Amino acid sequence: DVVMTQSPLSLPVTLGQPASISCRSSQSLVHSDGNTYLNWFQQRPGQSPRRLISKVSNRDSWVPDRFSGSGSGTDFILKISRVEAEDVGVYYCMQGTHWPQTFGQGTKVEIK
Amino acid sequence: EVQLAESGGGLVKSGGSLRLSCAASGFTFSNSHMAWVRQAPGKGPEWVGQITTSSDGGRTDHAAPVKGRFTISRDDSKNTLYLQMNSLKIEDTAVYYCITSGWSHWGQGTLVTVYS
């Protein structure tokens, strides 16, 4: 299985400051169809996960533009330009290129 | 608005069985591939399996840890997705979510607790 490795696992951030989460895969996530199936999910405390970003950089409609995704091949990043209180939670990257789909361990974002 | 409502979770003894249901609304269920995902306490999500649309053959695929024990099915007339879980193990303890194709929508989840 493709191993997804996130860092850091814990991310204390000051309100209004930027945050960045790294996700690395053990194999390239470029699919034979040319797409890179790398998603990011947010899970707020006590809630179900929600997809934030699909195919590396495509934000879902509910997602504020302070969130952005980038990367290619095996290295990906989720950035929050200015952290707000509602951003507290655990963030997961997930690859859908190789069977089976696999998730990273999660990065817990909290306010300092 | 897409809504997914799981039910059927509970406490079950190791080796027992449970059937989870997921009632879907707000979209054309019959046109949507569907999947189950689980999340053990304090852990990240784990893909359990998926089913294609009936018009695409209703083909199923299950993750290795559950293959041969869990079965995904669907009833398009009831807009409902199912997960039949047999020979349950302690390590199957998790919140089980149904999700739409593409991972864009998740239900609220139903907790399955397996005890010895």
Short mmCIF file of N, CA, C and O in Angstrom, two decimals, chain A residues 39 41 43 47-51 54 60 92 94 96 99-105, chain B residues 37 39 43-47 50 61-64 97 102-104 106-109:
data_model
loop_
_atom_site.label_atom_id
_atom_site.label_comp_id
_atom_site.label_asym_id
_atom_site.label_seq_id
_atom_site.Cartn_x
_atom_site.Cartn_y
_atom_site.Cartn_z
N ASN A 39 -6.16 14.27 -2.15
CA ASN A 39 -7.19 15.06 -1.49
C ASN A 39 -6.73 15.48 -0.10
O ASN A 39 -5.91 14.81 0.52
N PHE A 41 -8.53 16.60 3.68
CA PHE A 41 -9.76 16.61 4.46
C PHE A 41 -9.53 17.35 5.77
O PHE A 41 -8.45 17.31 6.34
N GLN A 43 -11.17 17.63 9.65
CA GLN A 43 -12.10 17.04 10.62
C GLN A 43 -12.10 17.91 11.87
O GLN A 43 -11.15 17.89 12.65
N GLN A 47 -16.81 16.07 14.65
CA GLN A 47 -17.50 16.05 13.36
C GLN A 47 -16.93 15.01 12.42
O GLN A 47 -15.84 14.47 12.66
N SER A 48 -17.67 14.74 11.35
CA SER A 48 -17.15 13.87 10.29
C SER A 48 -16.10 14.63 9.50
O SER A 48 -16.13 15.87 9.42
N PRO A 49 -15.19 13.91 8.88
CA PRO A 49 -14.26 14.59 7.97
C PRO A 49 -15.04 15.22 6.81
O PRO A 49 -16.12 14.77 6.44
N ARG A 50 -14.46 16.30 6.26
CA ARG A 50 -15.03 16.94 5.07
C ARG A 50 -13.91 17.17 4.08
O ARG A 50 -12.81 17.58 4.47
N ARG A 51 -14.22 16.95 2.83
CA ARG A 51 -13.18 17.20 1.83
C ARG A 51 -12.98 18.71 1.67
O ARG A 51 -13.93 19.47 1.53
N SER A 54 -9.47 18.67 -3.64
CA SER A 54 -9.33 17.47 -4.46
C SER A 54 -8.29 17.70 -5.54
O SER A 54 -8.02 18.85 -5.92
N ASP A 60 -13.01 22.77 -2.54
CA ASP A 60 -14.45 22.54 -2.56
C ASP A 60 -15.16 23.88 -2.36
O ASP A 60 -14.59 24.84 -1.84
N TYR A 92 -6.15 15.69 7.15
CA TYR A 92 -5.63 14.45 6.57
C TYR A 92 -5.41 14.63 5.07
O TYR A 92 -6.27 15.19 4.38
N MET A 94 -4.98 12.31 1.58
CA MET A 94 -5.41 10.99 1.14
C MET A 94 -5.10 10.82 -0.34
O MET A 94 -5.35 11.74 -1.12
N GLY A 96 -5.80 8.77 -3.88
CA GLY A 96 -6.79 7.93 -4.55
C GLY A 96 -6.26 7.39 -5.87
O GLY A 96 -7.03 6.88 -6.67
N TRP A 99 -4.59 1.60 -5.56
CA TRP A 99 -5.45 0.78 -4.71
C TRP A 99 -4.61 0.16 -3.61
O TRP A 99 -3.53 -0.35 -3.89
N PRO A 100 -5.08 0.22 -2.35
CA PRO A 100 -6.30 0.91 -1.90
C PRO A 100 -6.01 2.37 -1.58
O PRO A 100 -4.85 2.75 -1.36
N GLN A 101 -7.05 3.18 -1.56
CA GLN A 101 -6.88 4.57 -1.13
C GLN A 101 -6.32 4.57 0.29
O GLN A 101 -6.76 3.77 1.12
N THR A 102 -5.39 5.46 0.56
CA THR A 102 -4.77 5.51 1.88
C THR A 102 -4.65 6.94 2.38
O THR A 102 -4.53 7.87 1.58
N PHE A 103 -4.68 7.06 3.71
CA PHE A 103 -4.65 8.36 4.36
C PHE A 103 -3.32 8.57 5.09
O PHE A 103 -2.66 7.61 5.50
N GLY A 104 -2.99 9.83 5.30
CA GLY A 104 -1.92 10.17 6.21
C GLY A 104 -2.39 10.03 7.65
O GLY A 104 -3.57 9.79 7.91
N GLN A 105 -1.44 10.21 8.59
CA GLN A 105 -1.76 10.02 10.02
C GLN A 105 -2.58 11.16 10.59
O GLN A 105 -3.18 11.02 11.66
N VAL B 37 -16.24 3.99 4.71
CA VAL B 37 -14.96 4.32 5.32
C VAL B 37 -15.13 4.17 6.82
O VAL B 37 -16.23 4.40 7.34
N GLN B 39 -13.29 4.78 10.88
CA GLN B 39 -12.28 5.52 11.64
C GLN B 39 -12.26 4.97 13.05
O GLN B 39 -13.20 5.17 13.82
N LYS B 43 -7.74 7.45 15.48
CA LYS B 43 -6.97 7.13 14.27
C LYS B 43 -7.51 7.88 13.07
O LYS B 43 -8.57 8.51 13.13
N GLY B 44 -6.78 7.78 11.97
CA GLY B 44 -7.24 8.37 10.73
C GLY B 44 -8.24 7.47 10.04
O GLY B 44 -8.42 6.30 10.40
N PRO B 45 -8.92 8.00 9.04
CA PRO B 45 -9.90 7.19 8.30
C PRO B 45 -9.24 6.05 7.54
O PRO B 45 -8.05 6.12 7.20
N GLU B 46 -10.03 5.02 7.27
CA GLU B 46 -9.56 3.86 6.52
C GLU B 46 -10.66 3.44 5.55
O GLU B 46 -11.81 3.23 5.96
N TRP B 47 -10.31 3.33 4.29
CA TRP B 47 -11.27 2.89 3.26
C TRP B 47 -11.63 1.44 3.53
O TRP B 47 -10.76 0.59 3.72
N GLN B 50 -16.15 -0.24 -1.69
CA GLN B 50 -17.01 0.59 -2.53
C GLN B 50 -17.86 -0.28 -3.44
O GLN B 50 -17.59 -1.48 -3.61
N ASP B 61 -15.75 -3.77 -4.29
CA ASP B 61 -14.32 -3.90 -4.01
C ASP B 61 -14.17 -3.67 -2.51
O ASP B 61 -14.75 -2.71 -1.98
N HIS B 62 -13.44 -4.54 -1.84
CA HIS B 62 -13.29 -4.43 -0.40
C HIS B 62 -11.82 -4.40 -0.01
O HIS B 62 -10.98 -5.04 -0.65
N ALA B 63 -11.53 -3.69 1.04
CA ALA B 63 -10.16 -3.61 1.54
C ALA B 63 -9.73 -4.97 2.08
O ALA B 63 -10.55 -5.77 2.55
N ALA B 64 -8.43 -5.21 2.04
CA ALA B 64 -7.89 -6.51 2.45
C ALA B 64 -8.30 -6.93 3.87
O ALA B 64 -8.65 -8.09 4.10
N TYR B 97 -18.57 5.35 8.24
CA TYR B 97 -19.18 6.41 7.44
C TYR B 97 -19.51 5.90 6.05
O TYR B 97 -18.71 5.15 5.46
N GLY B 102 -16.00 10.09 -4.97
CA GLY B 102 -15.18 11.29 -4.99
C GLY B 102 -14.91 11.84 -3.60
O GLY B 102 -14.21 12.84 -3.45
N TRP B 103 -15.51 11.20 -2.58
CA TRP B 103 -15.25 11.58 -1.19
C TRP B 103 -15.82 12.96 -0.85
O TRP B 103 -15.43 13.55 0.15
N SER B 104 -16.76 13.45 -1.65
CA SER B 104 -17.22 14.81 -1.45
C SER B 104 -18.23 14.95 -0.33
O SER B 104 -18.36 16.04 0.23
N TRP B 106 -19.94 13.04 3.29
CA TRP B 106 -19.85 12.00 4.31
C TRP B 106 -21.10 12.07 5.19
O TRP B 106 -21.64 13.16 5.44
N GLY B 107 -21.51 10.91 5.70
CA GLY B 107 -22.57 10.91 6.69
C GLY B 107 -22.01 11.29 8.05
O GLY B 107 -20.82 11.63 8.18
N GLN B 108 -22.86 11.20 9.07
CA GLN B 108 -22.42 11.54 10.43
C GLN B 108 -21.74 10.35 11.12
O GLN B 108 -21.11 10.51 12.15
N GLY B 109 -21.88 9.17 10.52
CA GLY B 109 -21.22 7.99 11.05
C GLY B 109 -22.06 7.22 12.06
O GLY B 109 -22.95 7.78 12.70
#
